[in-house]
CSV table of C-alpha atoms and ligand atoms in Angstrom, one decimal:
chain,number,residue,atom,x,y,z
A,1,MET,CA,69.0,87.5,110.3
A,2,PRO,CA,67.3,86.1,107.2
A,3,LEU,CA,66.4,88.6,104.6
A,4,PHE,CA,64.2,86.2,102.7
A,5,ARG,CA,60.9,84.6,103.8
A,6,LYS,CA,59.7,83.0,100.6
A,7,LYS,CA,61.5,81.5,97.6
A,8,GLU,CA,60.3,82.5,94.2
A,9,LYS,CA,62.6,81.2,91.5
A,10,GLU,CA,66.0,82.6,92.2
A,11,ARG,CA,64.5,85.6,94.0
A,12,VAL,CA,62.8,85.9,97.3
A,13,LEU,CA,59.8,88.1,98.2
A,14,PRO,CA,59.4,90.3,101.2
A,15,ARG,CA,56.4,89.1,103.3
A,16,HIS,CA,54.8,92.5,103.5
A,17,ILE,CA,55.0,95.4,101.1
A,18,ALA,CA,53.4,98.8,101.9
A,19,ILE,CA,52.8,101.3,99.1
A,20,ILE,CA,52.1,105.1,99.3
A,21,MET,CA,50.0,105.5,96.2
A,22,ASP,CA,51.1,109.1,95.5
A,23,GLY,CA,51.2,111.3,92.5
A,24,ASN,CA,47.7,111.1,91.0
A,25,GLY,CA,47.3,114.9,90.9
A,26,ARG,CA,50.6,115.5,89.2
A,27,TRP,CA,49.9,112.7,86.7
A,28,ALA,CA,46.6,114.4,85.7
A,29,LYS,CA,48.3,117.9,85.6
A,30,LYS,CA,50.9,116.6,83.2
A,31,ARG,CA,48.1,115.7,80.8
A,32,SER,CA,46.0,118.8,81.4
A,33,LEU,CA,43.3,116.7,83.0
A,34,PRO,CA,41.4,117.4,86.2
A,35,ARG,CA,42.7,115.8,89.4
A,36,SER,CA,39.7,113.4,89.4
A,37,ALA,CA,41.2,111.8,86.2
A,38,GLY,CA,44.4,111.2,88.2
A,39,HIS,CA,42.5,109.5,91.0
A,40,ALA,CA,40.6,107.3,88.5
A,41,ALA,CA,43.9,106.3,86.9
A,42,GLY,CA,45.4,105.7,90.3
A,43,SER,CA,42.5,103.5,91.3
A,44,LYS,CA,42.8,101.4,88.2
A,45,ASN,CA,46.5,101.0,88.7
A,46,PHE,CA,45.9,100.0,92.3
A,47,LYS,CA,43.7,97.1,91.1
A,48,ASP,CA,46.3,96.0,88.6
A,49,ILE,CA,49.1,96.1,91.2
A,50,ALA,CA,47.1,94.3,93.8
A,51,ARG,CA,46.3,91.5,91.3
A,52,TYR,CA,49.9,91.3,90.3
A,53,CYS,CA,51.0,91.0,94.0
A,54,ASN,CA,48.5,88.2,94.4
A,55,LYS,CA,49.7,86.5,91.3
A,56,ILE,CA,53.3,86.4,92.4
A,57,GLY,CA,52.3,85.1,95.8
A,58,LEU,CA,52.9,88.1,98.1
A,59,GLU,CA,51.5,87.5,101.5
A,60,TYR,CA,50.6,91.1,102.6
A,61,LEU,CA,50.1,94.3,100.7
A,62,THR,CA,49.1,97.5,102.5
A,63,VAL,CA,48.2,100.6,100.4
A,64,TYR,CA,47.7,104.2,101.5
A,65,ALA,CA,44.4,105.3,100.0
A,66,PHE,CA,43.4,108.3,102.1
A,67,SER,CA,45.2,109.8,105.1
A,68,THR,CA,43.8,111.6,108.2
A,69,GLU,CA,45.4,114.7,106.7
A,70,ASN,CA,43.7,114.4,103.3
A,71,TRP,CA,40.4,115.9,104.6
A,72,LYS,CA,42.2,119.2,104.2
A,73,ARG,CA,41.7,118.9,100.4
A,74,PRO,CA,38.7,120.7,98.6
A,75,GLN,CA,35.4,119.0,99.4
A,76,GLU,CA,34.9,118.2,95.8
A,77,GLU,CA,38.2,116.2,95.6
A,78,VAL,CA,37.4,114.3,98.9
A,79,ASN,CA,33.9,113.4,97.4
A,80,ASN,CA,35.5,112.3,94.2
A,81,ILE,CA,37.9,110.0,96.1
A,82,MET,CA,35.1,108.5,98.2
A,83,ASN,CA,33.0,107.9,95.0
A,84,ILE,CA,36.0,106.0,93.5
A,85,LEU,CA,36.1,103.9,96.6
A,86,ARG,CA,32.4,103.2,96.4
A,87,ASP,CA,32.8,101.9,92.9
A,88,TYR,CA,35.7,99.7,93.9
A,89,LEU,CA,33.8,98.2,96.8
A,90,LYS,CA,30.7,97.5,94.8
A,91,ASP,CA,32.8,95.3,92.4
A,92,ALA,CA,33.2,92.0,94.2
A,93,LYS,CA,35.6,90.8,91.5
A,94,ASN,CA,38.2,93.0,93.1
A,95,PHE,CA,38.7,90.8,96.1
A,96,LYS,CA,36.3,87.8,96.4
A,97,ASP,CA,36.7,86.4,92.9
A,98,GLU,CA,40.4,87.1,93.0
A,99,ASN,CA,40.8,85.2,96.3
A,100,ILE,CA,42.1,88.4,97.9
A,101,LYS,CA,41.4,88.9,101.6
A,102,VAL,CA,40.7,92.6,102.1
A,103,LYS,CA,40.9,94.6,105.3
A,104,PHE,CA,40.5,98.3,105.9
A,105,ILE,CA,42.8,100.0,108.4
A,106,GLY,CA,42.2,103.5,109.8
A,107,ASN,CA,39.5,105.3,111.6
A,108,LEU,CA,36.4,104.3,109.7
A,109,GLU,CA,34.0,106.1,112.1
A,110,PRO,CA,33.7,109.4,110.2
A,111,LEU,CA,33.0,107.8,106.9
A,112,ASP,CA,29.5,107.8,105.2
A,113,GLU,CA,27.2,105.0,106.4
A,114,ASP,CA,26.9,103.4,103.0
A,115,ILE,CA,30.7,103.2,102.7
A,116,LYS,CA,31.0,101.6,106.1
A,117,GLU,CA,28.4,99.0,105.0
A,118,LEU,CA,30.2,98.3,101.8
A,119,ILE,CA,33.5,97.9,103.7
A,120,ALA,CA,31.9,95.5,106.2
A,121,ASP,CA,30.5,93.5,103.2
A,122,ALA,CA,33.8,93.4,101.4
A,123,GLU,CA,35.6,92.3,104.5
A,124,SER,CA,33.1,89.6,105.4
A,125,GLU,CA,32.8,88.3,101.8
A,126,SER,CA,36.5,87.9,101.4
A,127,GLU,CA,37.1,86.6,104.9
A,128,ASN,CA,38.0,83.1,103.8
A,129,ALA,CA,40.2,84.0,100.9
A,130,THR,CA,43.5,82.3,101.0
A,131,GLY,CA,45.5,84.6,98.7
A,132,LEU,CA,46.9,88.0,99.3
A,133,HIS,CA,46.1,89.9,102.5
A,134,LEU,CA,45.3,93.3,101.2
A,135,ASN,CA,45.1,96.2,103.7
A,136,ILE,CA,43.6,99.4,102.5
A,137,ALA,CA,44.6,102.4,104.7
A,138,LEU,CA,41.6,104.7,104.7
A,139,ASN,CA,41.4,107.8,107.0
A,140,TYR,CA,44.6,106.3,108.3
A,141,GLY,CA,47.2,108.2,110.3
A,142,GLY,CA,50.0,106.5,112.2
A,143,ARG,CA,49.8,109.0,115.1
A,144,ASP,CA,46.0,108.6,115.3
A,145,GLU,CA,46.5,104.8,115.4
A,146,ILE,CA,49.0,105.0,118.2
A,147,THR,CA,46.9,107.5,120.1
A,148,ASN,CA,43.9,105.1,119.9
A,149,ALA,CA,46.1,102.2,121.1
A,150,VAL,CA,47.1,104.3,124.2
A,151,LYS,CA,43.5,105.1,124.9
A,152,ARG,CA,42.5,101.4,124.7
A,153,ILE,CA,45.3,100.5,127.1
A,154,ILE,CA,44.1,103.0,129.6
A,155,LYS,CA,40.5,102.0,129.2
A,156,GLU,CA,41.5,98.3,129.8
A,157,GLY,CA,43.1,99.4,133.0
A,158,LEU,CA,46.6,97.9,132.3
A,159,SER,CA,49.4,99.0,134.6
A,160,ALA,CA,52.7,100.4,133.5
A,161,GLU,CA,54.7,97.2,134.4
A,162,ASP,CA,52.5,95.2,132.0
A,163,ILE,CA,53.2,97.3,129.0
A,164,THR,CA,55.5,95.9,126.3
A,165,GLU,CA,56.0,96.7,122.7
A,166,GLU,CA,53.6,93.8,121.9
A,167,THR,CA,50.9,95.5,124.1
A,168,ILE,CA,51.0,98.4,121.6
A,169,SER,CA,51.4,96.3,118.5
A,170,GLU,CA,48.4,94.2,119.4
A,171,ARG,CA,46.2,97.4,119.6
A,172,LEU,CA,47.1,98.8,116.2
A,173,TYR,CA,44.9,98.2,113.2
A,174,THR,CA,47.5,95.8,111.9
A,175,ALA,CA,47.4,93.6,115.0
A,176,GLY,CA,48.5,90.0,114.2
A,177,GLN,CA,50.1,90.9,111.0
A,178,PRO,CA,53.9,91.1,110.2
A,179,ASP,CA,55.4,94.5,110.0
A,180,PRO,CA,56.1,95.8,106.5
A,181,ASP,CA,59.5,94.7,105.1
A,182,TYR,CA,59.5,97.1,102.2
A,183,ILE,CA,57.9,100.5,101.8
A,184,ILE,CA,57.5,101.8,98.3
A,185,ARG,CA,56.8,105.5,97.6
A,186,PRO,CA,56.6,106.7,94.0
A,187,SER,CA,56.1,110.3,93.0
A,188,GLY,CA,59.5,111.7,94.0
A,189,GLU,CA,58.6,112.5,97.7
A,190,TYR,CA,60.9,111.2,100.4
A,191,ARG,CA,58.7,111.0,103.4
A,192,LEU,CA,56.3,108.7,105.2
A,193,SER,CA,53.4,111.2,105.5
A,194,ASN,CA,52.2,109.6,108.8
A,195,TYR,CA,52.1,106.1,107.2
A,196,LEU,CA,52.7,103.0,109.4
A,197,ILE,CA,55.1,105.0,111.6
A,198,TRP,CA,55.2,102.3,114.3
A,199,GLN,CA,55.3,99.3,112.0
A,200,ALA,CA,57.9,100.9,109.7
A,201,ALA,CA,60.6,100.8,112.4
A,202,TYR,CA,62.8,98.3,110.5
A,203,ALA,CA,61.4,98.5,107.0
A,204,GLU,CA,63.5,98.9,103.9
A,205,TYR,CA,62.5,101.8,101.6
A,206,TRP,CA,62.3,102.3,97.9
A,207,PHE,CA,61.6,105.7,96.3
A,208,SER,CA,61.0,106.5,92.7
A,209,ASP,CA,60.1,109.5,90.6
A,210,VAL,CA,57.4,107.6,88.7
A,211,LEU,CA,53.9,108.9,89.4
A,212,TRP,CA,51.5,106.3,90.9
A,213,PRO,CA,49.3,105.8,87.8
A,214,ASP,CA,52.5,105.0,85.8
A,215,PHE,CA,53.8,102.6,88.4
A,216,LYS,CA,53.6,99.2,86.6
A,217,PRO,CA,54.5,95.6,87.6
A,218,ALA,CA,57.9,96.2,85.8
A,219,HIS,CA,58.6,99.0,88.4
A,220,LEU,CA,57.6,96.7,91.2
A,221,GLU,CA,59.9,94.0,89.8
A,222,LYS,CA,62.8,96.5,89.8
A,223,ALA,CA,62.0,97.3,93.4
A,224,LEU,CA,62.0,93.6,94.3
A,225,ASP,CA,65.3,93.1,92.6
A,226,GLU,CA,66.7,95.9,94.7
A,227,TYR,CA,65.2,94.4,97.9
A,228,ASN,CA,67.2,91.3,97.2
A,229,ARG,CA,70.4,93.3,97.3
A,230,ARG,CA,69.7,94.8,100.7
A,231,ASN,CA,71.3,93.5,103.8
A,232,ARG,CA,68.9,93.7,106.7
A,233,ARG,CA,70.8,93.6,110.0
A,234,PHE,CA,68.2,94.6,112.6
A,235,GLY,CA,70.9,96.0,114.7
A,236,GLY,CA,73.0,92.9,114.6
A,237,ILE,CA,76.2,92.4,112.6
B,301,LIG,C1,47.6,110.4,96.0
B,301,LIG,O1,47.8,111.3,94.9
B,301,LIG,C2,46.2,110.2,96.3
B,301,LIG,C3,45.7,110.7,97.6
B,301,LIG,C4,46.5,111.3,98.5
B,301,LIG,C5,44.4,110.4,97.9
B,301,LIG,P1,47.8,112.9,95.2
B,301,LIG,O2,46.4,113.3,95.0
B,301,LIG,O3,48.4,113.2,96.5
B,301,LIG,O4,48.7,113.4,94.0
B,301,LIG,P2,49.7,114.6,94.0
B,301,LIG,O5,50.7,114.3,95.1
B,301,LIG,O6,48.9,115.8,94.2
B,301,LIG,O7,50.4,114.5,92.7
B,302,LIG,C1,50.0,110.4,101.3
B,302,LIG,O1,50.1,111.3,100.2
B,302,LIG,C2,48.7,109.9,101.4
B,302,LIG,C3,48.2,109.0,100.3
B,302,LIG,C4,48.9,108.6,99.3
B,302,LIG,C5,46.9,108.5,100.5
B,302,LIG,P1,49.9,112.8,100.3
B,302,LIG,O2,49.9,113.4,98.9
B,302,LIG,O3,48.7,113.2,101.1
B,302,LIG,O4,51.2,113.2,101.1
B,302,LIG,P2,51.9,114.6,101.3
B,302,LIG,O5,50.8,115.6,101.6
B,302,LIG,O6,52.6,114.9,100.1
B,302,LIG,O7,52.8,114.4,102.5
B,303,LIG,MG1,50.4,113.6,97.0
């Protein structure tokens, strides 16, 4: 089974990297700053890393921005995160001018109307971009995603014999996209937190103690070097 999809100098890139952008709060705490400062720093870092991934020719990047469980946080923090998202979406430079094709994955229904409009604009404005496919997971939960796929299958009236793994994959937010090859989680936590649980079935993982706002291209490069040393067997020999 080939490990490599794309040649880049001596090294090869995974087709799809997924990142859990965690550790903003702890980053702020270490500096005696409010958690909002951590989210601002995390957002800036996200833009830098997305641009870097685009520059090196990565095909797909999926980032975890807000989970279905993150609504449990204080209202003030949720509002702060949504405002950071608004600012990001208003700045077309972040995707269109960069030739980045942006797509939001998650249940967008409960979001504020203005955010939904900004998302629709960002997606349509970057529709023809030929660079990085950037998925932003927002109000995303893997279990929620699979539950919705099951509901759709039932509504479509499919019968049990017709259901294959593809039937489910095609009804996930990531339909038509390759599964993540490499899942990166900084911040010292060793869990998926409901991220891409179906798609991650055969992903490789990379964990690091670095907090997300401190995760720089050099860390990504280290992770990519490590990926090149992995031997993916997919159950074969
Ligand atoms: C990730 O950083 C951002 C979101 C979950 C929205 P955290 O806010 O979870 O940071 P820590 O884990 O508290 O340090
Ligand atoms: C996962 O981080 C979600 C995002 C990074 C958006 P959390 O900080 O919410 O995860 P837990 O609570 O530590 O599992
Ligand atoms: Mg966290």
